[in-house]
Amino acid sequence: MIKISNTLTRKKETFVPLINGHVSMYVCGPTVYDFFHIGNARTFITFDMVRKYLEFSGYKVTYVMNITDVDDKIIERANKEGISTKEVAEKYTEEFFRDVEALKIKKATFYPKATEHIEEMLELVQALEQKGIAYNSDGDVFFDISKDKNYGKLSGKKLENLQASERSEQGDKKNNFDFALWKSAKEGEPFWESPWGNGRPGWHLECSVMSSKYLGETFDIHGGGIDLTFPHHENEIAQSECSTGKPFVKYWMHAEFLNINDEKMSKSLGNFFTAREVLKKYPAEAIRMLFLQKHYKSPINYEVVFIEEAKNSVEKITNAYRRGLERAGVLKGGEFAYRNRIEDFKIGMDDDFNTAIGISIVFNSAKEINLLLEKDFLSEEDLDELNGELRFLEAADSILGILLPKSETGDKFNALMSVVLKLRSSLRDKKDWESSDLLRKELENIGIRINDTSQGTKWDLK
Ligand code: AMP
Ligand code: ZN
C-alpha cells in the first residue's frame, strides 16, 4: 500500500483514490515567459516519478499540468522584446515541451492553457460573487478571505493574523490577504471582456478551474513545489471549496527545493541554470539521478561535484546493465531474483515515494550483475539470476529514467574493443607475448581490464 505525506493533514496517509484503480492528479506547471531552470525541473521530475510509480503499481493515472500563458512576467517580456504576449507564450510553451521531452518526463494527459479557459474562470468568479465571497473594487475582483472560515488550513496560517496585518495599507482590499480573482486591464495589456469590465484572470483562479474541468470538483493528488503552499494552493482551496462546498483535493504533495548555497534556485535571485544549458553538459539521466537519489522532501544543493557524481553513477549502472544484457542473451525467466528486488524496491517506494531507497536497490542489483559478470562460466542458475536482475533494472528504470540510452559511441566503443581483442588473440597465436602483454598494459593504463578466461578473452572497465 502506498503512503503519501499529505501537507493538508500533516500526516503520512495510506493512499486510497476516489475511484478504485484510477488516480486523478494535477501539478502546477510553468509560466511560459522563459526557459525553465533545473529547480523547476526538480519539481517536474518528482511528479513524473510519482505518476510513473502509480502507473507501475497498477493505477490508471490522469495527469494534468497547466500552462500559465497570461501573467505579469509574460507581459513584461513581451514589452521588452516588442512582440505580443501570445508570441512569447507560444515560443516558451514549445521550449518547455522540448526540455520536458529531453528530461524523459512523460507527457501529461492534458496541458490546459489559461487563455483557453477564460469562460469557465468567469463563471467561477461570478459564482463566488453571488455567494458574497468575492467583491468588485474598481474592476478588480477580490476573494474575501474573512468569508472563508477554513482559510489557512493548508499552510497552517491563522486567519486573524492575516486579516490584521497591513489592513490599513490596502485601500482597495478589505483584508491584506484578499487576493485577485480578476484583474482590471491596464494600458497595453491583454484583456478579456467581463461583467466587471475588461481584464484578465488571476493566477490562482486558473488552477482551480482547469483542475476541476479535467479531474472533477474533488480529485486525488495535487502537487507543486513547496513554495506554492502559500498563498497559491491555499487560495486554490479557498476558491474551489467555497464555490462547490466539497473538498477540493484529497492529498496535497509538495516537493522540496533545489538550492544553490542553501538558497532556493530562482529566476529572481539570478542563481539559476536553465535545464537547457545543463542538458548540454550532462545527460538527462544524470539530472534525474541527482534529484531522485534523495527523497523529494529533502532539499538538495546543486553543485558541479554532485552532478558529476550522479553522471558516474548512471554510467556505472548502465554499464552493468548493458554488459549483463550482452552476456544473458535473451531476457526470460529470472522470476525469483526479479521478485526479490521488486519487493525491496516497493518497500521504499510505497513509503511516500522514497526514491533514495529505490535507487539503493538499483545499486545493489548492478553490483550483483557485476559479480555475476566476473564469473568465467555462468550456470543455469546464474543466468536465471542475471535475467531477474536485468528485468528489475528495466522495471526500475521505467519509473526513475536513469539508464543511459544505447549510444552510437557506446556501440562503436564495443566494436572497437572486439577489434582490439581479435588483434591480441592473433598476437598470442603467433606467440608474440611481448606485444600482447604491452597491449594489455596500455589498456589497463586507460582503465580497461582484460581477462583471459576459458570462454575467451573478456574486458571490463576498472
Ligand atoms: P514557476 O514557473 O516559478 O511558477 O515554477 C514552476 C514549478 O517549479 C512550481 O511548482 C515551483 O514550486 C517549482 N519550483 C520553482 N523553483 C524551484 C526550486 N528551486 N526547486 C524546486 N522547485 C521549484
Ligand atoms: Zn497552480
CSV table of N, CA and C and ligand atoms in Angstrom, one decimal, residues 27-33 36-44 47 68 73 203 223-229 233 254-260 263-267 271, ligand 1:
chain,number,residue,atom,x,y,z
A,27,VAL,N,-0.7,19.0,-11.3
A,27,VAL,CA,0.6,19.6,-10.9
A,27,VAL,C,0.7,21.0,-11.5
A,28,CYS,N,1.0,22.0,-10.7
A,28,CYS,CA,1.2,23.3,-11.2
A,28,CYS,C,2.3,23.4,-12.2
A,29,GLY,N,2.0,23.9,-13.4
A,29,GLY,CA,3.0,23.9,-14.4
A,29,GLY,C,3.7,25.2,-14.6
A,30,PRO,N,4.4,25.4,-15.7
A,30,PRO,CA,5.2,26.6,-15.9
A,30,PRO,C,4.5,27.8,-16.3
A,31,THR,N,5.1,29.0,-16.0
A,31,THR,CA,4.6,30.3,-16.6
A,31,THR,C,5.6,30.4,-17.7
A,32,VAL,N,5.0,30.5,-18.9
A,32,VAL,CA,5.9,30.4,-20.1
A,32,VAL,C,6.4,31.8,-20.6
A,33,TYR,N,7.4,32.3,-19.9
A,33,TYR,CA,8.0,33.5,-20.3
A,33,TYR,C,9.5,33.4,-20.5
A,36,PHE,N,12.8,27.1,-18.6
A,36,PHE,CA,12.7,26.8,-17.1
A,36,PHE,C,14.1,26.4,-16.6
A,37,HIS,N,14.3,26.6,-15.3
A,37,HIS,CA,15.6,26.2,-14.7
A,37,HIS,C,15.5,24.8,-14.0
A,38,ILE,N,16.7,24.3,-13.6
A,38,ILE,CA,16.7,22.9,-13.1
A,38,ILE,C,16.0,22.8,-11.7
A,39,GLY,N,15.7,24.0,-11.1
A,39,GLY,CA,14.9,24.0,-9.9
A,39,GLY,C,13.5,23.6,-10.2
A,40,ASN,N,13.0,24.2,-11.2
A,40,ASN,CA,11.6,23.8,-11.7
A,40,ASN,C,11.7,22.3,-12.2
A,41,ALA,N,12.8,22.0,-12.8
A,41,ALA,CA,12.9,20.6,-13.3
A,41,ALA,C,12.8,19.6,-12.2
A,42,ARG,N,13.3,19.9,-11.0
A,42,ARG,CA,13.2,19.0,-9.9
A,42,ARG,C,11.7,18.7,-9.6
A,43,THR,N,10.9,19.7,-9.6
A,43,THR,CA,9.5,19.5,-9.3
A,43,THR,C,8.9,18.7,-10.4
A,44,PHE,N,9.2,19.0,-11.6
A,44,PHE,CA,8.5,18.3,-12.7
A,44,PHE,C,9.0,16.8,-12.7
A,47,PHE,N,7.2,14.8,-9.8
A,47,PHE,CA,5.9,14.3,-10.1
A,47,PHE,C,5.8,13.3,-11.2
A,68,THR,N,0.6,28.3,-17.7
A,68,THR,CA,0.2,29.7,-17.5
A,68,THR,C,0.7,30.6,-18.6
A,73,LYS,N,4.7,38.4,-15.8
A,73,LYS,CA,6.1,38.2,-16.4
A,73,LYS,C,6.1,38.0,-17.9
A,203,TRP,N,-3.8,34.3,-11.2
A,203,TRP,CA,-3.1,33.1,-11.4
A,203,TRP,C,-3.8,31.9,-10.6
A,223,GLY,N,-0.1,18.5,-6.7
A,223,GLY,CA,1.3,18.7,-6.4
A,223,GLY,C,1.9,20.0,-6.9
A,224,GLY,N,3.1,20.3,-6.4
A,224,GLY,CA,3.8,21.5,-6.8
A,224,GLY,C,5.0,21.7,-5.9
A,225,GLY,N,5.8,22.7,-6.2
A,225,GLY,CA,6.9,23.0,-5.3
A,225,GLY,C,6.4,23.5,-4.0
A,226,ILE,N,7.3,23.4,-3.0
A,226,ILE,CA,6.9,23.7,-1.6
A,226,ILE,C,6.5,25.2,-1.5
A,227,ASP,N,7.1,26.0,-2.4
A,227,ASP,CA,6.8,27.5,-2.3
A,227,ASP,C,5.4,27.8,-2.7
A,228,LEU,N,4.7,26.9,-3.3
A,228,LEU,CA,3.3,27.1,-3.8
A,228,LEU,C,2.3,26.9,-2.7
A,229,THR,N,2.7,26.3,-1.5
A,229,THR,CA,1.8,26.0,-0.5
A,229,THR,C,1.0,27.2,-0.1
A,233,HIS,N,-1.6,27.6,-3.3
A,233,HIS,CA,-2.5,26.4,-3.1
A,233,HIS,C,-3.6,26.7,-2.0
A,254,HIS,N,4.0,18.3,-1.7
A,254,HIS,CA,4.9,19.4,-2.0
A,254,HIS,C,6.4,18.9,-2.1
A,255,ALA,N,7.0,19.3,-3.2
A,255,ALA,CA,8.4,18.9,-3.4
A,255,ALA,C,9.3,20.0,-2.9
A,256,GLU,N,10.4,19.5,-2.2
A,256,GLU,CA,11.4,20.5,-1.7
A,256,GLU,C,12.2,21.1,-2.8
A,257,PHE,N,12.9,22.2,-2.4
A,257,PHE,CA,13.7,23.0,-3.4
A,257,PHE,C,15.0,22.3,-3.8
A,258,LEU,N,15.4,22.7,-5.0
A,258,LEU,CA,16.7,22.6,-5.4
A,258,LEU,C,17.4,24.0,-5.0
A,259,ASN,N,18.4,23.9,-4.2
A,259,ASN,CA,19.1,25.1,-3.7
A,259,ASN,C,20.4,25.3,-4.4
A,260,ILE,N,20.9,26.5,-4.2
A,260,ILE,CA,22.3,26.8,-4.5
A,260,ILE,C,22.8,27.5,-3.3
A,263,GLU,N,20.3,28.3,-0.8
A,263,GLU,CA,19.2,29.3,-1.1
A,263,GLU,C,18.5,28.7,-2.3
A,264,LYS,N,17.2,29.0,-2.3
A,264,LYS,CA,16.3,28.5,-3.4
A,264,LYS,C,16.8,29.0,-4.7
A,265,MET,N,17.0,28.0,-5.7
A,265,MET,CA,17.3,28.4,-7.0
A,265,MET,C,16.1,29.1,-7.6
A,266,SER,N,16.3,30.4,-8.1
A,266,SER,CA,15.1,31.1,-8.6
A,266,SER,C,15.6,32.1,-9.6
A,267,LYS,N,14.6,32.4,-10.5
A,267,LYS,CA,14.9,33.4,-11.5
A,267,LYS,C,15.2,34.7,-10.9
A,271,ASN,N,20.3,33.0,-9.4
A,271,ASN,CA,21.2,31.9,-9.1
A,271,ASN,C,20.7,30.6,-9.7
B,1,AMP,P1,7.2,28.8,-11.6
B,1,AMP,O1,7.4,28.8,-13.1
B,1,AMP,O2,8.2,29.6,-10.9
B,1,AMP,O3,5.8,29.0,-11.2
B,1,AMP,O4,7.6,27.3,-11.0
B,1,AMP,C1,7.1,26.1,-11.6
B,1,AMP,C2,7.2,25.0,-10.6
B,1,AMP,O5,8.6,24.8,-10.2
B,1,AMP,C3,6.4,25.2,-9.3
B,1,AMP,O6,5.8,24.0,-8.9
B,1,AMP,C4,7.5,25.7,-8.3
B,1,AMP,O7,7.1,25.4,-7.0
B,1,AMP,C5,8.7,24.9,-8.8
B,1,AMP,N1,10.0,25.5,-8.4
B,1,AMP,C6,10.4,26.8,-8.5
B,1,AMP,N2,11.7,26.9,-8.1
B,1,AMP,C7,12.1,25.7,-7.6
B,1,AMP,C8,13.3,25.2,-6.9
B,1,AMP,N3,14.3,26.0,-6.7
B,1,AMP,N4,13.3,23.9,-6.6
B,1,AMP,C9,12.3,23.1,-6.8
B,1,AMP,N5,11.1,23.5,-7.3
B,1,AMP,C10,11.0,24.8,-7.7
